Amino acid sequence: MNQKLFFACLIALFGLSAIAHYGHWGTIPEFCLSAAAILFVAGFLGKATESVAHYAGQRLGGFLNATFGNAAELIIAIFLVKSGHYEMVKASITGSIIGNLLLVLGLSVFLGGLKYKEQKFNVQLAGHNSSLMILAVIALFIPAIFGASEHFSADQSETLSLAIAAILIVAYILWLIFSMITHKSILEDAVETTPDHGEEAAWSKGVSILFLVLATVMTAFVSEWLVHTLDSFTEKFNLSAIFVGAFLIAIVGNAAEHSAAILLAMKNKIGAAVEIAVGSSLQIALFVSPVLVFVSLLFGEPMNLVFTTIELAAIGVSVFIATSISRDGRTNWYEGSLLLFVYIILGFAFYLV
Amino acid sequence: MNQKLFFACLIALFGLSAIAHYGHWGTIPEFCLSAAAILFVAGFLGKATESVAHYAGQRLGGFLNATFGNAAELIIAIFLVKSGHYEMVKASITGSIIGNLLLVLGLSVFLGGLKYKEQKFNVQLAGHNSSLMILAVIALFIPAIFGASEHFSADQSETLSLAIAAILIVAYILWLIFSMITHKSILEDAVETTPDHGEEAAWSKGVSILFLVLATVMTAFVSEWLVHTLDSFTEKFNLSAIFVGAFLIAIVGNAAEHSAAILLAMKNKIGAAVEIAVGSSLQIALFVSPVLVFVSLLFGEPMNLVFTTIELAAIGVSVFIATSISRDGRTNWYEGSLLLFVYIILGFAFYLV
Amino acid sequence: MNQKLFFACLIALFGLSAIAHYGHWGTIPEFCLSAAAILFVAGFLGKATESVAHYAGQRLGGFLNATFGNAAELIIAIFLVKSGHYEMVKASITGSIIGNLLLVLGLSVFLGGLKYKEQKFNVQLAGHNSSLMILAVIALFIPAIFGASEHFSADQSETLSLAIAAILIVAYILWLIFSMITHKSILEDAVETTPDHGEEAAWSKGVSILFLVLATVMTAFVSEWLVHTLDSFTEKFNLSAIFVGAFLIAIVGNAAEHSAAILLAMKNKIGAAVEIAVGSSLQIALFVSPVLVFVSLLFGEPMNLVFTTIELAAIGVSVFIATSISRDGRTNWYEGSLLLFVYIILGFAFYLV
């Protein structure tokens, strides 16, 4: 999208959703405008992060890109935590993971596969990613499995969740050290084509930092407006918190990854598309979700990591099929359609709950 | 088997089981004769399908072979649905899947492995098959997992089952398009040796079509006679519906696959044997089971896809170990014995239920 | 460790724990001394087994090494069974499996990975091992899944457990035949570097046999003293039987494997380290646990193989992540740290129960 048009949309939608919010236009216009505005402020936040990362030098820049890649989702989730929507937070974590592994990856593989008969990518990185993904799945399953045992009190679930959150953050930091310091060269060989972002910075250093701050503030405002409408929105359409969190919020929050990955796949850079989809799921599971556990402590009542059975089932099956399909380093349109079928089945099942 | 002998047995057993049925010979002779007759009418149906497929041309023929390969099982299951034996239908779906993945594949790998130290096959097709198998497993698990949630009513389970059945049929049709049109050449290279059936048709075009119709009608009759004896048979031997469905009916219905796969394995064509066993499981899961859901609508009360925990466990572990063993494209007698051990464990557990 | 020093420690600790036991020194000194003595008597038993195996010739020697490799754990578990600590027996089986797959393998991969950037091993053997591991997991899951069904009585669980135990022992014997007779050469090529034990026997034939008998008797005595303190020890520190079994007893019983595997990994023989860790888990699951079921019959009340949900979850996730990490035949420090993280999470969760 042309940069001027982008900024015009950004400012217009931000302004409109502000007016809608403070003018009490009602649930539906407020929800729609803030959801549309999120798409653009999240895009702006992404661009600003990349630009700052460009000036920060390779190592720190890589770290910034990796850690703030899901900043918009994190900010939305923080406002959900602040307003006590714990059920919806966990649903949106679930939705981000399955949305990346099934919808983003599925559309990329499917559309890329319609254009190219077979697309290939390096499997070594996929192997690492799937081991990390399994750690994430284990970390999310353990509190639910132990929590379901009759010997386990709510307090113990709390303590276990905090411990697991701490371990996940350590695992995430070690992963950054591993992939950016000790084994940088091995992994770089494995990535056939990295997304070509930041080759030439869009803005000067000062403007970049200013924009990063501005984008963060804007994302925070729009997130609060969006979260504010959720209760009456879900009530009006008789939707469950779990469906709204797992599908509506997750799709809005992940829109940037969607477009980037699909564009890369259609340029035959399927490796980079896989990297975005899987990397984003990993970040949500290993970084965003434990951070939210600690953030909840600041707002009083702690949030645990006990997901519902259907959320865990959704995460489990998504990881399982995504891992199975990406294991051989080749993709085709049919594999993409399999991922999309699983997404549709899960979407329908969550809608019925 | 000599063709004349085959037809002699076919006609004799069909006639005897007809006389037993209409003459009310009693549960045990009726059950045994109709079960024996099923073996031959199913074999006859298979031969007739192949012969028609031969004349239908490569593409349509491939479709016929793929879709009517489990016609006998489908017909038996339709009569089970018609007589309201829903529990036994699902058990027989379970039994067909695990029977193919553990017993057929296990015997093929074991007996082939006793003759040849190591047998190899192309892994690329195995990869595709295992992704499809995972879709099937997910499709069967989701209704049970969501159905167990307290927010889910029986009506919602119904709706979800219908939606999943529709998606599975779409997935199956897309798989036929993928494997027979868009990626035919890639997959054909992968299949080292296809079963040599239909190279020369046994019968003329007209006779083939006549035989196909005749075989279908005969299968329908024998299936009805068999189903008719089931209630008093299970009562007499104090067997559970689940054991009869999952082991007795499934073994009788799959006998043709058993003999074909084992003969191929002993000719060192393990790839083709794997293809029959896994392909047949996939057809049951992706085509037969959703078709039965729609068929049940015709007979009044709809059948859902909510399998019991032990059925799902049996399917899950079978897929898991079969996938693990076929992943490396090499087999030996010990791997075959592992599959058979799991089959024996499951058989014993189902018997005890 | 110097041999003289080893024997000095062995005799001193054995003597001290004997005095502590018969002199009723109290729970804590008795527990600590017998736990320390176990480390040395188990080491002594291992050395004596190797030495006898050396004289027994290649085939019988391999069998002895394979089957008595976990003799110390077996002896401890027999005393647990004898004293009716069934819950602790199953916890210690769980703990041995996850301890080998996560702690032993994790430390080996992590420490080896700190020294060498990437360590490689032959994947073919890893493939066999993971299929066997899956059989073991299935065998342990089936009784729990069927046992949870309302149609299943305790007696049926018993019968199923006995049948599964018999099948596991047959599977284990067939595995010995496969790996030592029919496919010896293929697997030997796969093992890049076997542990260099037994190249020159430490003792003469007669002394070796005498030492094997002596070591077995000593292990039996110390095991009984250790088991004797467990009830008051767990009560004093308010620990659950499941935590003591799965972590304390399992770590003490597996100490020999720990040190051997880690030393090999640090000599860049990661394949041999993987072999020890995975092989030891397999032996526990396929040999020790079924033997204990039969041993329990001798002492009256039979022990079933129904593990708790959290034990099965722990075994399941350990097998899953260990299989995922060892599938590609390459390891690095980060993969080791992932295994250790899962071990810490499980350890903490079991501690909280």
Short mmCIF file of C-alpha atoms in Angstrom, two decimals, chain A residues 122-131 178 183 185-187 189-190, chain C residues 105 108-110 112-113 116-124 126-127 192 268-271 274 321-339:
data_model
loop_
_atom_site.label_atom_id
_atom_site.label_comp_id
_atom_site.label_asym_id
_atom_site.label_seq_id
_atom_site.Cartn_x
_atom_site.Cartn_y
_atom_site.Cartn_z
CA ASN A 122 15.02 -25.52 4.61
CA VAL A 123 13.90 -28.09 7.17
CA GLN A 124 16.55 -27.54 9.80
CA LEU A 125 14.95 -24.38 11.13
CA ALA A 126 11.53 -26.04 10.99
CA GLY A 127 12.93 -28.75 13.27
CA HIS A 128 14.07 -26.21 15.85
CA ASN A 129 10.78 -24.37 15.66
CA SER A 130 8.79 -27.51 16.20
CA SER A 131 10.81 -28.43 19.30
CA PHE A 178 20.98 -19.16 20.75
CA HIS A 183 24.23 -20.31 16.50
CA SER A 185 25.38 -18.40 11.35
CA ILE A 186 23.90 -21.91 11.28
CA LEU A 187 20.36 -20.59 11.46
CA ASP A 189 22.13 -20.44 6.40
CA ALA A 190 18.93 -22.27 7.12
CA LEU C 105 19.50 -36.73 27.98
CA SER C 108 24.20 -34.72 28.15
CA VAL C 109 22.95 -32.65 25.22
CA PHE C 110 23.32 -29.36 27.11
CA GLY C 112 27.99 -31.63 25.29
CA GLY C 113 26.53 -28.70 23.37
CA TYR C 116 30.77 -28.68 20.74
CA LYS C 117 28.67 -26.36 18.56
CA GLU C 118 26.72 -29.23 17.02
CA GLN C 119 26.82 -32.92 17.82
CA LYS C 120 25.59 -35.55 15.39
CA PHE C 121 24.46 -39.14 15.64
CA ASN C 122 22.97 -41.79 13.42
CA VAL C 123 19.20 -41.36 13.11
CA GLN C 124 18.26 -44.88 12.07
CA ALA C 126 16.78 -43.26 16.95
CA GLY C 127 13.87 -44.18 14.67
CA GLU C 192 28.62 -44.77 15.78
CA ASN C 268 31.53 -35.89 21.67
CA LYS C 269 30.05 -39.40 21.68
CA ILE C 270 26.51 -38.03 21.79
CA GLY C 271 25.12 -41.08 19.97
CA VAL C 274 21.46 -40.89 23.61
CA ILE C 321 9.84 -33.75 23.21
CA ALA C 322 12.73 -36.24 23.41
CA THR C 323 11.56 -37.85 20.15
CA SER C 324 11.16 -34.47 18.49
CA ILE C 325 14.65 -33.36 19.49
CA SER C 326 16.45 -36.56 18.59
CA ARG C 327 14.64 -37.05 15.28
CA ASP C 328 17.10 -35.05 13.18
CA GLY C 329 20.26 -36.65 14.55
CA ARG C 330 21.77 -33.31 15.54
CA THR C 331 21.86 -31.72 18.97
CA ASN C 332 22.95 -28.39 20.42
CA TRP C 333 22.95 -26.77 23.85
CA TYR C 334 19.57 -25.15 23.33
CA GLU C 335 17.84 -28.47 22.71
CA GLY C 336 19.40 -29.76 25.93
CA SER C 337 18.06 -26.74 27.80
CA LEU C 338 14.55 -27.40 26.41
CA LEU C 339 14.63 -30.92 27.86
#
